[in-house]
Amino acid sequence: MPARASLWSTLTDPLVHQNPVTLQILGICSALAVTTSVATALTMSAALTAVLVMSAGLISLIRHHIPGSIRLIVQIVIVASLVIVIDQILQAYLFEISQKLSVFVSLITTNCLVLGRTESFSRHNPPGRSMVDALGNGLGYSLVLVVIGSVRELFGAGSLLGLQVFQTVDQGGWFTPLSLMLLAPSAFFLLGGLVWILRTLLPDQTETLELLSPDKPEDLS
Amino acid sequence: MSDLVSLFLSAAFVENMPLTLFLGLCTFIALSRKTGSAVGLGIAVVAVMGVTVPLNQLIYSALLAPGAWAWAGLPETDLSYLKLIAFIGVIAATVQLLEMVLDRFFPAIYASFGVFLPLLTVQCAILAGSLFMVERSFTLVESAVFGLGSGTGFATSVVMLGAIRARLAYAHVPEALRGLGITFLLAGMMSLGFSAFAQMVAS
């Protein structure tokens, strides 16, 4: 991304071209765990986007005052406080869904996506831009979650957002639910497939062959 | 005693952190490119989880749990909503401390851990270990066993994935599937295998 990219492209780039989940490998943990139904995926996306935007704004506001050596701890504490607020709100107004999400709302704290964006973007940019970038990344993350969530709920239970789309056998219809869809492995397969499709459509995202010599230290960028 | 053994096994295999609970996937995927780094990461996770989960259990039961301040005449006080911030602080401090101790006394081990230690502060699996400890109200001993078990499970699976990925260097993978895509498919198959462990402890 060029340094002076317009606000619009800061917002839209992370949706597909720089998608945080499929390209940047950020925030995968929660992306897979909460996608057994669309409702939980949507709640999780909304919570994560809210935390991301607010933490990006806050950290960007105080970016000149954070000493470099303890910046990680400062950032984590800010993020953790925001997550506590969101968690309490969810428990107050959406109790059933917050039970289903169990520890995953709290785990937004350690979601690499939040720290990754604050670390790489908010620290160097004014609050407005950082929040737009955070919103874009949050929406890109939500997009992946909702796609995977829809597929898993549709084929795993024959419904979308709780509404029955296919009549299952139990209800006298024709559709036999694929219970594998609701188990852990299918989430991996679906995300792998999604990455495959995306990279076939957008060949510039393809990774170069891994031809590192065995003793070369791991590249952590 | 056998309770503890089965707790250890179920934490390590049945509730395998990355493969069945999707925790710690970021480092799981990003650092499994080579077996060597996977081993380093695995050992670091075992060490950090083995220390932080019991430590957080102590802090939670002594300071944060509902009614923990009863001895001070404050039986109504419930600070459990602060657990997240307390746990993350403990984890960050433990990681930092471990890093300094290793650097001072065991420079060889420190060098082999390298960059993995600081990364563990933001590892979902480690924080999740502490949160599960609260959810299931483990005692101190149980939480130590649980922490070690989950860490071992993570280490096992990350080393396995690293070994498989190293083999992929000789495979002809479709271009668009290289890297992230194939790794997810591999993890999916491993997860399928691990789901067989679910029957091991159920009885």
XYZ file of C-alpha atoms in Angstrom:
424
model
C 0.000 0.000 0.000
C 1.523 3.366 -0.951
C 1.922 5.759 1.922
C -0.427 8.365 0.526
C -3.193 6.088 -0.587
C -6.590 7.711 -0.472
C -8.948 7.146 2.423
C -11.278 5.205 0.178
C -8.642 2.666 -0.763
C -7.536 2.459 2.871
C -11.084 1.376 3.587
C -11.653 -0.954 0.660
C -8.243 -2.581 0.236
C -8.556 -4.848 3.277
C -11.908 -6.163 2.055
C -10.513 -8.449 -0.624
C -7.068 -7.461 -1.830
C -5.428 -7.168 1.582
C -7.895 -9.289 3.476
C -6.652 -9.733 7.050
C -7.664 -13.373 7.324
C -6.806 -14.831 3.947
C -3.703 -12.820 3.133
C -2.220 -11.347 6.292
C -2.871 -14.504 8.408
C -4.258 -12.391 11.239
C -7.096 -13.287 13.539
C -7.681 -16.802 12.290
C -8.339 -18.340 15.687
C -11.645 -16.682 16.287
C -12.552 -16.730 12.623
C -12.874 -20.502 12.721
C -14.221 -21.078 16.194
C -17.326 -18.922 16.030
C -18.540 -19.721 12.547
C -20.873 -22.615 13.301
C -23.816 -20.288 12.716
C -24.343 -16.945 11.032
C -25.671 -15.283 14.164
C -22.564 -15.957 16.236
C -20.346 -15.008 13.296
C -22.154 -11.672 12.966
C -21.975 -10.917 16.685
C -18.312 -11.775 16.789
C -17.608 -9.624 13.715
C -19.443 -6.665 15.205
C -17.603 -7.017 18.519
C -14.223 -7.332 16.859
C -14.812 -4.410 14.497
C -15.901 -2.209 17.400
C -12.836 -3.084 19.461
C -10.558 -2.668 16.473
C -11.865 0.773 15.515
C -11.869 2.118 19.057
C -8.425 0.780 19.938
C -6.987 2.101 16.679
C -8.400 5.535 17.447
C -7.188 5.586 21.040
C -3.712 4.276 20.354
C -3.292 6.609 17.429
C -4.298 9.566 19.630
C -1.580 8.834 22.171
C 0.956 7.483 19.698
C 3.475 10.260 20.376
C 3.385 9.651 24.119
C 3.859 5.863 24.269
C 7.490 4.938 25.029
C 8.689 2.416 22.489
C 9.928 -0.130 25.009
C 6.589 -0.672 26.749
C 4.275 -0.019 23.836
C 3.075 -3.621 23.612
C 1.892 -3.630 27.202
C 0.196 -0.254 26.801
C -1.577 -1.456 23.692
C -2.682 -4.708 25.287
C -4.064 -2.936 28.322
C -6.062 -0.541 26.147
C -7.404 -3.397 24.049
C -8.207 -5.508 27.119
C -10.193 -2.674 28.708
C -12.227 -2.200 25.540
C -12.858 -5.935 25.325
C -14.133 -5.993 28.905
C -16.598 -3.228 28.032
C -17.825 -5.076 24.940
C -18.077 -8.340 26.864
C -20.205 -6.715 29.561
C -22.474 -5.141 26.931
C -22.941 -8.490 25.190
C -23.727 -10.231 28.458
C -26.281 -7.564 29.287
C -28.141 -7.423 25.990
C -27.342 -10.600 24.023
C -26.952 -13.122 26.800
C -27.650 -16.302 24.816
C -25.205 -15.495 22.056
C -22.570 -14.412 24.544
C -22.907 -17.823 26.231
C -22.311 -19.511 22.889
C -19.252 -17.381 22.180
C -17.932 -18.305 25.643
C -14.289 -17.325 25.959
C -13.924 -16.118 22.411
C -15.092 -12.587 23.114
C -12.431 -12.269 25.806
C -9.951 -13.695 23.364
C -10.366 -10.670 21.105
C -7.690 -9.249 23.408
C -5.111 -11.588 21.999
C -6.510 -11.516 18.495
C -3.469 -10.887 16.351
C -5.605 -8.760 14.067
C -6.116 -6.039 16.685
C -2.500 -5.880 17.801
C -1.259 -6.339 14.259
C -3.162 -3.312 12.976
C -2.384 -1.079 15.943
C 1.253 -2.080 15.767
C 1.679 -1.652 12.033
C -0.753 1.153 11.229
C -2.118 3.168 14.148
C 1.315 3.840 15.559
C 2.304 5.851 12.503
C -0.926 7.434 11.361
C -3.367 10.089 12.594
C -6.560 8.895 14.333
C -8.862 9.455 11.349
C -6.873 7.303 8.973
C -6.213 4.629 11.573
C -9.896 4.288 12.324
C -10.739 4.013 8.625
C -8.045 1.364 8.241
C -9.356 -0.463 11.295
C -12.904 -0.331 9.939
C -11.737 -1.728 6.618
C -9.886 -4.568 8.286
C -12.811 -5.265 10.581
C -15.147 -5.468 7.614
C -12.750 -7.707 5.702
C -12.624 -10.023 8.693
C -16.427 -9.929 8.998
C -16.784 -10.796 5.324
C -14.760 -13.992 5.713
C -16.581 -14.920 8.918
C -20.018 -14.432 7.409
C -19.152 -16.395 4.267
C -17.800 -19.352 6.244
C -20.585 -19.079 8.795
C -23.260 -19.146 6.080
C -21.795 -22.195 4.393
C -21.450 -24.075 7.668
C -24.922 -23.232 8.912
C -26.588 -23.844 5.544
C -25.076 -27.281 4.998
C -24.698 -28.258 8.627
C -28.205 -27.459 9.787
C -30.079 -26.468 6.632
C -30.825 -23.009 7.953
C -29.593 -19.440 7.644
C -29.771 -17.089 10.630
C -32.067 -19.610 12.277
C -34.546 -19.653 9.380
C -34.991 -23.076 7.814
C -33.901 -22.960 4.171
C -33.737 -26.669 3.411
C -36.313 -28.943 5.030
C -34.258 -31.499 6.954
C -35.161 -35.174 7.118
C -36.220 -34.843 10.750
C -38.844 -32.326 9.708
C -40.142 -34.457 6.858
C -38.027 -32.793 4.155
C -35.306 -34.145 1.909
C -32.140 -32.596 3.290
C -29.798 -34.683 5.422
C -27.666 -32.284 7.487
C -23.942 -32.768 7.075
C -22.929 -32.861 10.692
C -19.260 -32.744 9.691
C -19.882 -29.111 8.751
C -20.430 -28.239 12.373
C -17.254 -29.977 13.548
C -13.786 -28.537 13.677
C -12.173 -30.037 10.533
C -14.649 -28.565 8.085
C -13.781 -25.042 9.184
C -10.188 -25.666 8.199
C -11.208 -27.158 4.863
C -13.589 -24.297 4.087
C -11.059 -21.614 4.889
C -8.424 -23.478 2.880
C -10.847 -23.685 -0.020
C -11.690 -20.007 0.285
C -8.023 -19.092 0.161
C -7.639 -21.328 -2.869
C -10.543 -19.680 -4.715
C -9.352 -16.178 -3.844
C -5.844 -16.838 -5.023
C -7.002 -18.428 -8.239
C -9.034 -15.316 -8.974
C -6.288 -12.936 -7.821
C -3.024 -14.594 -8.848
C -0.895 -11.774 -7.423
C -1.635 -13.088 -3.931
C 0.041 -16.422 -4.650
C 2.953 -17.156 -2.376
C 6.332 -17.751 -3.887
C 7.803 -21.211 -3.614
C 9.385 -21.839 -0.267
C 12.962 -22.458 -1.219
C 14.612 -21.514 2.029
C 17.649 -23.442 3.054
C 17.043 -25.463 6.241
C 19.444 -23.504 8.406
C 18.235 -20.088 7.407
C 16.469 -18.487 10.365
C 12.725 -18.181 10.139
C 11.450 -15.006 8.540
C 9.026 -13.467 10.980
C 7.847 -10.430 9.098
C -4.275 -39.454 40.661
C -5.951 -41.087 37.684
C -8.191 -38.022 37.494
C -5.159 -35.879 36.934
C -3.789 -38.228 34.290
C -7.041 -38.157 32.379
C -7.218 -34.387 32.753
C -3.740 -34.155 31.264
C -4.604 -36.458 28.367
C -7.879 -34.772 27.620
C -6.254 -31.332 27.693
C -3.507 -32.526 25.397
C -5.465 -34.544 22.859
C -9.235 -34.334 23.159
C -9.299 -30.581 23.586
C -6.239 -29.967 21.514
C -5.821 -26.205 21.458
C -5.158 -25.497 17.786
C -6.905 -28.424 16.139
C -10.194 -28.741 17.955
C -10.619 -25.404 19.700
C -8.926 -23.227 17.057
C -6.796 -21.453 19.626
C -3.353 -20.121 18.924
C -3.783 -20.683 15.224
C -1.907 -17.574 14.208
C 1.406 -18.805 15.571
C 0.423 -22.385 14.727
C 0.230 -21.523 11.040
C 2.884 -18.835 10.885
C 5.705 -20.636 12.703
C 5.268 -24.210 11.528
C 7.174 -23.736 8.301
C 10.160 -25.604 9.726
C 10.380 -28.369 12.242
C 13.159 -26.598 14.134
C 11.186 -23.460 14.839
C 8.102 -25.547 15.579
C 9.984 -27.420 18.304
C 11.192 -24.146 19.834
C 7.708 -22.713 19.809
C 6.281 -25.888 21.313
C 8.701 -25.918 24.242
C 8.110 -22.227 24.888
C 4.344 -22.745 24.955
C 4.611 -25.664 27.390
C 6.818 -23.607 29.698
C 4.685 -20.487 29.641
C 1.372 -22.312 30.022
C 2.724 -24.488 32.806
C 3.640 -21.340 34.740
C 0.845 -18.910 33.929
C -2.233 -21.091 34.378
C -1.513 -22.038 38.026
C -0.277 -18.502 38.735
C -3.495 -17.042 37.398
C -5.459 -19.577 39.394
C -3.795 -18.295 42.566
C -4.458 -14.676 41.669
C -8.036 -15.355 40.652
C -8.983 -17.323 43.740
C -7.157 -14.984 46.133
C -8.086 -11.606 44.701
C -10.696 -11.647 41.971
C -13.232 -14.405 42.570
C -16.619 -13.388 43.994
C -16.258 -13.290 47.774
C -12.473 -13.362 47.742
C -12.358 -10.224 49.867
C -14.595 -11.633 52.585
C -11.707 -11.635 55.091
C -11.476 -7.865 54.727
C -15.140 -7.417 55.490
C -16.155 -7.037 51.858
C -18.049 -10.254 51.075
C -20.058 -8.556 48.323
C -17.063 -7.527 46.260
C -16.874 -9.274 42.909
C -13.868 -8.322 40.865
C -14.111 -11.190 38.406
C -14.722 -8.829 35.495
C -11.126 -7.697 35.928
C -9.805 -11.174 35.238
C -9.007 -10.504 31.608
C -6.757 -7.547 32.316
C -5.127 -9.317 35.273
C -4.415 -12.480 33.280
C -2.946 -10.666 30.324
C -0.734 -8.685 32.680
C 0.466 -11.858 34.381
C 1.166 -13.501 31.055
C 3.073 -10.502 29.716
C 5.095 -10.283 32.924
C 5.805 -14.030 33.013
C 6.975 -14.028 29.437
C 9.234 -11.060 30.105
C 10.594 -12.637 33.285
C 11.181 -15.984 31.645
C 13.025 -14.212 28.871
C 15.315 -12.399 31.306
C 15.996 -15.476 33.436
C 16.827 -17.592 30.410
C 19.003 -14.873 28.963
C 20.943 -14.595 32.204
C 21.347 -18.247 33.196
C 20.729 -20.375 30.113
C 21.901 -18.360 27.116
C 21.938 -21.444 24.882
C 18.259 -22.180 25.469
C 17.483 -18.489 25.144
C 19.151 -18.360 21.758
C 17.171 -21.336 20.535
C 13.864 -19.791 21.676
C 14.848 -16.541 20.040
C 11.906 -14.505 18.934
C 9.168 -16.897 20.007
C 9.044 -15.883 23.617
C 7.824 -12.291 23.227
C 5.280 -13.451 20.659
C 3.662 -15.669 23.255
C 2.188 -12.664 25.044
C -0.397 -12.413 22.324
C -0.984 -16.146 21.955
C -4.682 -16.926 22.200
C -4.052 -20.433 23.503
C -2.216 -19.217 26.583
C -4.840 -16.682 27.584
C -7.552 -19.207 26.796
C -5.906 -21.696 29.148
C -6.370 -19.265 32.016
C -9.926 -18.403 30.989
C -10.911 -22.079 30.789
C -9.386 -22.539 34.233
C -11.863 -19.972 35.585
C -14.797 -21.360 33.617
C -14.233 -24.877 34.949
C -13.095 -23.737 38.421
C -9.951 -25.854 38.610
C -7.945 -26.146 41.803
C -4.274 -25.200 41.880
C -3.003 -28.714 41.124
C -5.592 -29.273 38.437
C -4.750 -25.997 36.761
C -1.051 -26.846 36.701
C -1.816 -30.206 35.090
C -4.241 -28.572 32.687
C -1.707 -25.923 31.685
C 1.030 -28.479 31.065
C -1.386 -30.741 29.194
C -2.658 -28.022 26.867
C 0.881 -26.860 26.255
C 1.956 -30.404 25.403
C -0.975 -30.776 23.035
C -0.059 -27.574 21.276
C 3.593 -28.588 21.056
C 2.759 -32.024 19.640
C 0.495 -30.723 16.937
C 2.730 -27.832 15.919
C 5.714 -30.170 15.551
C 3.601 -32.595 13.517
C 2.383 -29.845 11.228
C 5.925 -28.519 10.871
C 7.162 -31.956 9.862
C 4.412 -32.377 7.279
C 5.018 -28.928 5.824
C 8.724 -29.621 5.510
C 7.826 -32.629 3.364
C 5.681 -30.449 1.130
C 8.831 -28.917 -0.312
C 9.010 -31.988 -2.545
C 5.353 -32.011 -3.493
C 3.768 -30.441 -6.519
C 1.147 -28.176 -5.018
C -1.192 -26.128 -7.253
C 0.101 -22.598 -7.410
C -2.891 -20.893 -5.816
C -2.896 -23.373 -2.976
C 0.703 -22.866 -1.947
C 1.483 -21.604 1.520
C -1.613 -20.697 3.487
C -4.183 -22.702 1.538
C -2.466 -26.071 1.735
C -1.631 -25.492 5.374
C -5.295 -25.084 6.213
C -6.176 -28.257 4.362
C -3.409 -30.095 6.227
C -4.613 -28.743 9.546
C -8.120 -29.845 8.635
C -6.963 -33.401 8.023
C -4.975 -33.428 11.254
C -8.026 -32.118 13.039
C -10.059 -34.961 11.535
C -7.527 -37.380 12.980
C -7.538 -35.725 16.367
C -11.316 -35.853 16.546
C -10.898 -39.615 16.954
C -9.333 -38.922 20.348
C -12.680 -37.604 21.527
C -13.776 -41.165 22.264
C -10.682 -41.844 24.329
C -11.699 -40.026 27.486
C -15.450 -39.951 27.083
C -15.985 -43.278 28.851
